[in-house]
């Protein structure tokens, strides 16, 4: 990497170090060469971190969050050009050689990466890797280092730590690997821990465990933490201060209460308004931030957010605003911090008028389709699943394969979807959600049970029958880029199904234009290829393709999980508007219960191949009766700092059992907090007898012998 020294602020003034700061970054700028020109990924980032403090850094993909952290850790490639100042405990880090940085990394500062499997060496045991981190910075022998590794694994909650220390990374689940990463990060009692999206790829229950482990690690080491994430709910409950980044620079900073309750930058307002709220029974309109972040090659003058901002003025297109104190927060915050600041020419106007997200980004809440206004019992079922079973043989051997067990992927589930209704399937990874929708979409004879789509049972369907049903049954997948043919223009992608079902050429062209308008795109997009679109636009194309043949039932497999929060809001709004306009029914598969509450009418909670709770979404969320549902809801962070500080979480211990060897009786009992409190005779019933779904009231059922309603939101 190339360094520009001495360290200066963007104004050119050399700034002395801040007393008491364990980490201080001033005027940090990072650029990279590219074929299009110089990419300025970070532009003048400044912050000071107090001992024991948690700073949350949030923003869309490409805002410069991770590049800033990698610059602090000295992990950027040699092509990076860095200027500014990074001081750790008063010592300037820019200009240090690799050997000096290596002595600092792991001892003074450490990092928890987003993907623990990539960050861990696959050919060494986890115990050896942690012990190596200890021995590099401590004068201890092998035996002492191994003992320390076991202690660290115990600290982060790895069961049977001594035995598991001899295991390899691939033998751990994703959550357990992240615990190992945290153990390695705290091995030498660092003063600063940088956590770069440490919970992004994890289930919500595992996310809650990891956040608890990070809190424990901070207590054990007294370290300051930089938490980089796109999940504002995580920030609300974990951070002390927040820095919102856009186009490589901070656009708003302040305490967590400042940012969540008194946002003064339109971009921050948009991010907060785009979040579905798990804790609100009445749905609120989501506020998508239209457009995409700008290219960081040769940024135009003015505010980078101006092209997406409904409040922009002519000055916004000419002059980029400074990060100025806001009127209500211009007194310094605690310790080292300058208080609440926003980079917006109109921040005082936002404060004086009390503008909210819906004031700045007007949004309408879609209603229910006309057919959904009738009583549910009087509407036709578009999907009826009864006692569905899907098991897979577990085999061994390369030449002579033999069956050694059975994977119980789906084990007797029952639900239905009525006209104009959205049913959400939720649960942890491995609970059987994807297998369930695969069984429905294949339209084949189930191993056991019954599946009826649009009134026709799949058992006995011939090729012509399946073709007929598929016209009314479509799917939208999780990854839009993987589900679109990169070699075809959008017009051909949308016309493919129409051509298959014999729609004439002239009608196909008109239908393609109609579909593009329907999902908020223009006719000019028809000739472009998938690679020329953003993630949100690609998902809109996938939705348009799913609607091409005017289906009655659409299966949505995690359709918004890969999108930034601001873009996600636009896709959710679109799905709701289409359901109202076209009277669609949705089977919505998701792990984000906040999205589920916003979009679904009913919800089915799955655990290890079984449905453990089902019913009206508001009843299940407000009065959950199954301990697993209570734990899932408890694990979802709320974008409300006060509520997060007061909540008591139900943190599940351990991982999901193997579906090849499910527990006897109640499958949830091995992790159930209620089971641990039962008398021996009651506990024996959970061990011996599998509970069936029992009514907890109108349109609400739970599969628990001792179901008890609890409020967790």
XYZ file of C-alpha atoms in Angstrom, residues 70-523:
454
model
C -9.192 -3.188 6.921
C -7.166 0.025 6.697
C -7.099 0.237 10.498
C -5.870 -3.370 10.679
C -3.273 -2.882 7.926
C -4.870 -5.570 5.767
C -5.430 -3.665 2.529
C -3.621 -4.789 -0.655
C -0.439 -3.133 -1.794
C -2.325 -1.244 -4.516
C -4.272 0.781 -1.929
C -3.283 4.412 -1.414
C -3.945 5.596 2.144
C -3.739 9.043 3.688
C -4.822 10.524 6.994
C -4.013 9.267 10.458
C -4.657 6.062 12.429
C -3.437 6.195 16.026
C -3.611 3.256 18.410
C -2.957 4.267 22.021
C -1.279 7.419 20.717
C 1.011 5.599 18.271
C 0.685 6.382 14.572
C 0.064 3.185 12.576
C 0.291 4.476 9.013
C 3.844 3.966 7.886
C 4.450 0.833 9.970
C 5.999 -2.155 8.226
C 4.322 -5.541 7.977
C 6.358 -6.969 10.877
C 5.330 -4.122 13.192
C 1.689 -4.463 12.168
C 1.849 -8.230 12.718
C 3.044 -7.667 16.277
C 0.071 -5.384 16.875
C -2.614 -7.517 15.192
C -3.999 -10.136 17.527
C -2.624 -8.476 20.651
C -3.460 -4.772 20.612
C -6.177 -5.032 17.977
C -8.017 -8.062 16.615
C -10.708 -8.736 14.053
C -13.742 -11.004 13.741
C -14.458 -11.571 10.040
C -17.806 -12.101 8.361
C -17.086 -15.614 7.044
C -15.392 -17.702 9.749
C -14.908 -20.717 7.468
C -12.736 -18.656 5.116
C -10.877 -17.059 8.014
C -9.968 -20.363 9.695
C -7.321 -22.719 8.269
C -9.087 -25.978 7.285
C -6.074 -28.282 7.852
C -5.445 -27.353 11.518
C -7.641 -28.040 14.536
C -9.363 -25.057 16.093
C -7.426 -25.597 19.305
C -4.097 -25.446 17.484
C -5.122 -22.252 15.679
C -6.112 -20.502 18.909
C -2.979 -21.773 20.651
C -0.866 -20.422 17.780
C -2.436 -16.985 18.241
C -1.488 -17.144 21.927
C 2.111 -18.287 21.365
C 2.817 -15.633 18.731
C 2.277 -12.887 21.314
C 3.021 -14.686 24.604
C 6.121 -16.484 25.869
C 4.340 -19.715 26.800
C 4.848 -23.373 25.999
C 2.639 -25.590 23.839
C 0.828 -27.166 26.781
C 0.052 -23.801 28.375
C -1.170 -22.427 25.035
C -3.464 -25.428 24.524
C -4.860 -25.010 28.042
C -5.500 -21.342 27.278
C -7.258 -22.340 24.025
C -9.625 -24.646 25.939
C -10.363 -21.883 28.458
C -11.192 -19.483 25.630
C -13.493 -22.017 23.967
C -15.281 -22.473 27.277
C -15.588 -18.700 27.656
C -17.348 -18.347 24.298
C -19.731 -21.196 25.092
C -18.356 -24.170 23.134
C -19.654 -27.325 24.903
C -17.110 -30.058 25.702
C -14.387 -27.539 24.932
C -11.450 -29.887 25.565
C -12.737 -32.451 23.074
C -13.951 -29.904 20.527
C -10.559 -28.156 20.551
C -9.241 -31.192 18.655
C -11.879 -30.799 15.913
C -11.395 -29.116 12.533
C -13.342 -26.051 11.357
C -15.557 -28.014 8.943
C -16.810 -30.084 11.899
C -18.416 -27.003 13.467
C -21.644 -25.235 12.552
C -21.551 -21.637 11.322
C -22.392 -20.245 14.750
C -19.774 -22.394 16.464
C -17.117 -21.339 13.938
C -17.924 -17.705 14.672
C -17.488 -18.442 18.393
C -14.062 -19.886 17.585
C -13.206 -16.673 15.699
C -14.229 -14.611 18.727
C -12.140 -16.858 21.006
C -9.136 -16.260 18.750
C -9.832 -12.525 18.663
C -9.779 -12.215 22.471
C -6.916 -14.680 23.029
C -4.443 -11.925 23.960
C -6.801 -9.467 25.703
C -6.829 -6.867 22.900
C -7.789 -3.268 23.490
C -9.824 -3.031 20.266
C -11.952 -5.680 18.537
C -13.256 -4.971 15.031
C -16.268 -7.151 14.164
C -17.030 -6.995 10.430
C -20.596 -8.249 9.849
C -20.120 -11.042 12.422
C -23.773 -12.165 12.354
C -24.802 -11.599 8.727
C -24.945 -15.209 7.513
C -26.332 -16.671 10.746
C -29.807 -17.675 11.886
C -31.470 -15.272 14.302
C -31.110 -17.640 17.255
C -27.394 -18.080 16.518
C -27.071 -14.316 16.001
C -28.426 -13.762 19.514
C -25.857 -16.234 20.852
C -22.988 -14.500 19.024
C -24.009 -11.050 20.285
C -24.135 -12.451 23.817
C -20.677 -13.984 23.335
C -19.300 -10.663 22.042
C -20.712 -8.964 25.138
C -19.073 -11.595 27.332
C -15.780 -11.166 25.464
C -15.910 -7.413 25.972
C -16.498 -7.866 29.710
C -13.590 -10.311 29.914
C -11.115 -8.105 28.030
C -12.457 -4.576 28.555
C -11.946 -4.012 24.829
C -13.525 -1.321 22.715
C -15.518 -2.749 19.795
C -16.136 -1.477 16.283
C -19.288 -3.261 15.054
C -19.748 -3.095 11.269
C -23.179 -4.219 10.104
C -26.153 -3.414 7.909
C -28.601 -4.593 10.618
C -29.763 -1.500 12.482
C -31.521 -3.686 15.043
C -28.175 -5.166 16.089
C -26.762 -1.661 16.426
C -29.722 -0.466 18.536
C -29.092 -3.010 21.256
C -25.309 -3.306 21.130
C -23.703 0.033 20.264
C -23.039 3.166 22.312
C -22.421 5.419 19.299
C -23.266 5.118 15.614
C -21.584 6.320 12.439
C -23.728 6.213 9.289
C -21.653 6.022 6.093
C -22.568 6.816 2.505
C -20.322 7.001 -0.570
C -17.175 6.510 1.482
C -17.722 9.141 4.194
C -19.707 9.600 7.417
C -22.997 11.430 6.847
C -24.314 11.277 10.426
C -22.740 10.459 13.781
C -24.006 10.505 17.332
C -25.130 8.408 20.249
C -27.362 5.463 19.487
C -30.341 7.430 20.838
C -29.461 10.427 18.618
C -29.443 8.326 15.476
C -32.582 6.295 16.187
C -34.776 8.947 17.802
C -33.432 12.207 16.315
C -32.052 11.468 12.813
C -31.153 14.607 10.886
C -29.854 13.232 7.580
C -32.382 12.101 4.923
C -30.319 8.977 4.236
C -30.517 7.952 7.901
C -34.250 8.647 7.881
C -34.605 6.437 4.818
C -32.644 3.571 6.368
C -34.723 3.650 9.553
C -37.992 3.994 7.657
C -37.182 1.010 5.450
C -37.151 -1.386 8.418
C -40.226 -3.561 9.035
C -41.089 -3.459 12.743
C -41.535 -6.745 14.570
C -42.980 -4.976 17.612
C -45.862 -3.208 15.856
C -49.153 -4.960 15.155
C -50.291 -2.228 12.777
C -48.249 -2.276 9.590
C -46.425 0.919 8.718
C -45.499 1.908 5.153
C -41.863 1.157 4.369
C -39.807 3.972 2.848
C -37.500 2.685 0.104
C -34.565 4.870 -0.899
C -34.908 4.841 -4.672
C -31.848 4.640 -6.862
C -28.388 3.256 -6.158
C -25.253 4.541 -4.446
C -23.007 6.543 -6.799
C -19.884 5.266 -8.455
C -16.843 6.179 -6.387
C -14.842 6.919 -9.540
C -14.782 10.675 -10.167
C -17.665 11.614 -7.913
C -19.564 14.647 -9.226
C -19.574 17.820 -7.115
C -22.191 18.294 -4.448
C -23.765 15.871 -2.004
C -23.354 12.259 -3.213
C -26.832 11.450 -1.860
C -28.521 14.273 -3.795
C -29.620 12.138 -6.807
C -31.624 9.910 -4.414
C -32.787 12.613 -1.997
C -36.346 14.057 -2.280
C -35.202 17.116 -0.268
C -32.351 18.174 -2.550
C -31.856 21.827 -3.409
C -29.675 23.420 -6.070
C -26.922 23.903 -3.470
C -26.935 20.138 -2.855
C -25.806 19.588 -6.451
C -22.955 22.084 -6.138
C -21.516 21.829 -2.623
C -20.942 18.715 -0.491
C -22.061 19.478 3.076
C -19.699 19.227 6.027
C -20.417 17.010 9.010
C -21.797 19.830 11.167
C -23.245 19.794 14.704
C -27.038 19.668 14.722
C -28.852 22.266 16.789
C -30.099 19.921 19.517
C -26.827 18.018 19.797
C -24.059 20.588 19.480
C -22.916 20.047 23.058
C -20.157 17.430 23.204
C -21.102 13.874 24.013
C -19.469 11.881 26.803
C -15.703 11.472 26.781
C -14.012 12.154 23.476
C -16.965 12.710 21.201
C -18.202 15.886 19.516
C -21.912 15.085 19.842
C -24.554 14.651 17.164
C -23.475 15.701 13.658
C -25.073 15.453 10.217
C -23.822 16.157 6.702
C -26.913 17.781 5.220
C -27.678 21.335 4.084
C -31.222 20.961 5.443
C -30.636 19.227 8.782
C -31.941 22.198 10.770
C -35.125 22.179 8.704
C -35.588 18.458 9.412
C -35.265 19.197 13.131
C -37.479 22.304 13.226
C -40.309 20.679 11.271
C -39.956 17.314 12.981
C -39.815 15.501 9.638
C -40.108 11.703 9.693
C -39.127 9.068 7.145
C -42.580 9.070 5.547
C -42.467 12.868 5.260
C -39.184 12.765 3.340
C -39.814 9.527 1.408
C -43.573 9.360 0.739
C -44.803 5.770 0.793
C -48.208 4.142 0.683
C -49.253 0.993 2.476
C -50.828 -1.540 0.134
C -54.188 -2.945 1.177
C -55.578 -6.459 1.046
C -56.815 -7.850 -2.294
C -60.614 -7.784 -2.663
C -60.880 -11.568 -2.319
C -59.065 -11.443 1.051
C -61.782 -9.263 2.525
C -64.105 -12.259 2.645
C -63.984 -14.650 5.628
C -61.117 -17.089 5.286
C -63.408 -20.129 5.506
C -65.353 -18.999 2.426
C -62.288 -18.675 0.200
C -60.918 -21.447 -1.998
C -57.640 -23.114 -0.981
C -54.949 -22.550 -3.631
C -52.548 -24.868 -1.787
C -53.407 -27.687 0.585
C -50.653 -29.731 2.242
C -51.597 -32.581 4.571
C -49.197 -34.906 6.412
C -46.349 -34.226 3.948
C -43.286 -36.419 4.503
C -39.943 -36.288 2.734
C -37.049 -38.451 3.871
C -33.679 -39.003 2.215
C -31.468 -42.090 2.589
C -28.089 -41.530 4.241
C -25.508 -43.639 2.396
C -21.848 -44.559 2.698
C -19.296 -46.115 0.397
C -17.794 -45.077 -2.930
C -18.216 -48.258 -5.008
C -20.714 -50.309 -3.005
C -23.047 -47.772 -1.457
C -25.152 -48.838 1.496
C -27.854 -47.074 3.450
C -26.791 -46.299 7.007
C -29.595 -43.993 8.080
C -32.407 -41.656 7.094
C -32.590 -37.861 6.984
C -36.018 -36.742 8.218
C -36.164 -33.497 6.214
C -39.946 -33.018 6.383
C -41.868 -35.237 8.757
C -45.620 -34.807 8.566
C -46.578 -31.148 8.109
C -50.047 -29.771 7.397
C -51.085 -26.284 6.251
C -53.136 -24.533 3.593
C -53.182 -21.191 1.753
C -56.417 -19.484 0.717
C -57.059 -17.035 -2.120
C -55.400 -13.639 -1.629
C -53.436 -14.853 1.408
C -49.757 -14.899 2.331
C -48.475 -17.761 4.473
C -44.898 -17.505 5.749
C -42.765 -20.554 6.530
C -40.114 -19.625 9.105
C -37.446 -21.417 11.099
C -33.707 -21.961 11.368
C -31.573 -23.315 8.542
C -32.092 -27.068 8.306
C -35.671 -27.027 9.591
C -37.152 -28.210 6.261
C -38.468 -25.003 4.677
C -36.670 -25.425 1.336
C -37.476 -29.140 1.123
C -41.145 -28.308 1.663
C -41.302 -25.852 -1.220
C -39.300 -28.224 -3.449
C -41.897 -30.927 -2.819
C -44.641 -28.490 -3.781
C -42.895 -27.132 -6.885
C -41.974 -30.545 -8.343
C -45.690 -31.505 -8.419
C -44.713 -35.143 -7.929
C -46.230 -37.882 -5.771
C -45.132 -37.268 -2.161
C -43.557 -40.109 -0.198
C -46.380 -39.781 2.301
C -49.230 -37.355 2.712
C -51.067 -35.189 0.234
C -50.376 -32.016 -1.760
C -53.121 -30.246 -3.709
C -52.323 -27.208 -5.863
C -55.275 -25.136 -7.075
C -57.622 -27.972 -6.167
C -55.693 -30.718 -8.000
C -53.749 -33.356 -6.109
C -50.195 -33.929 -7.333
C -50.505 -37.683 -6.891
C -51.190 -39.187 -10.291
C -50.546 -36.035 -12.309
C -49.229 -36.752 -15.783
C -46.899 -34.487 -17.759
C -49.766 -32.519 -19.266
C -51.377 -32.004 -15.862
C -48.155 -30.700 -14.363
C -47.682 -28.347 -17.317
C -51.190 -26.987 -16.826
C -50.670 -26.338 -13.108
C -47.259 -24.729 -13.605
C -48.927 -21.933 -15.520
C -50.645 -20.909 -12.285
C -47.712 -21.685 -9.966
C -44.468 -19.705 -10.134
C -41.410 -19.080 -7.978
C -38.999 -16.264 -7.089
C -35.618 -17.444 -5.801
C -33.290 -15.959 -3.200
C -30.374 -15.037 -5.478
C -31.606 -13.104 -8.513
C -28.252 -13.162 -10.299
C -27.997 -16.948 -10.063
C -31.574 -17.422 -11.309
C -31.251 -15.191 -14.402
C -29.442 -16.376 -17.533
C -26.570 -13.883 -17.968
C -26.466 -14.538 -21.731
C -30.028 -13.374 -22.404
C -31.411 -9.820 -22.464
C -34.302 -9.071 -20.124
C -36.878 -9.195 -22.916
C -35.932 -12.795 -23.763
C -35.894 -13.782 -20.079
C -39.423 -12.460 -19.557
C -40.717 -13.890 -22.835
C -39.330 -17.397 -22.244
C -42.373 -18.674 -20.357
C -44.765 -16.931 -22.713
C -43.104 -18.627 -25.675
C -43.238 -22.013 -23.955
C -47.004 -21.699 -23.523
C -47.618 -20.590 -27.111
C -48.251 -16.852 -26.716
C -47.910 -15.182 -30.154
C -44.830 -13.021 -30.804
C -46.690 -9.678 -30.985
C -48.491 -10.365 -27.717
C -45.220 -11.431 -26.074
C -43.599 -8.056 -26.803
C -46.579 -6.168 -25.383
C -46.652 -8.394 -22.304
C -42.918 -7.818 -21.681
C -43.446 -4.050 -21.718
C -46.429 -4.448 -19.391
C -44.431 -6.607 -16.965
C -41.567 -4.120 -16.824
C -43.977 -1.284 -15.994
C -45.690 -3.477 -13.416
C -42.462 -3.957 -11.415
C -41.306 -0.360 -11.693
C -38.894 -0.684 -14.630
C -39.083 0.937 -18.065
C -39.303 -0.423 -21.628
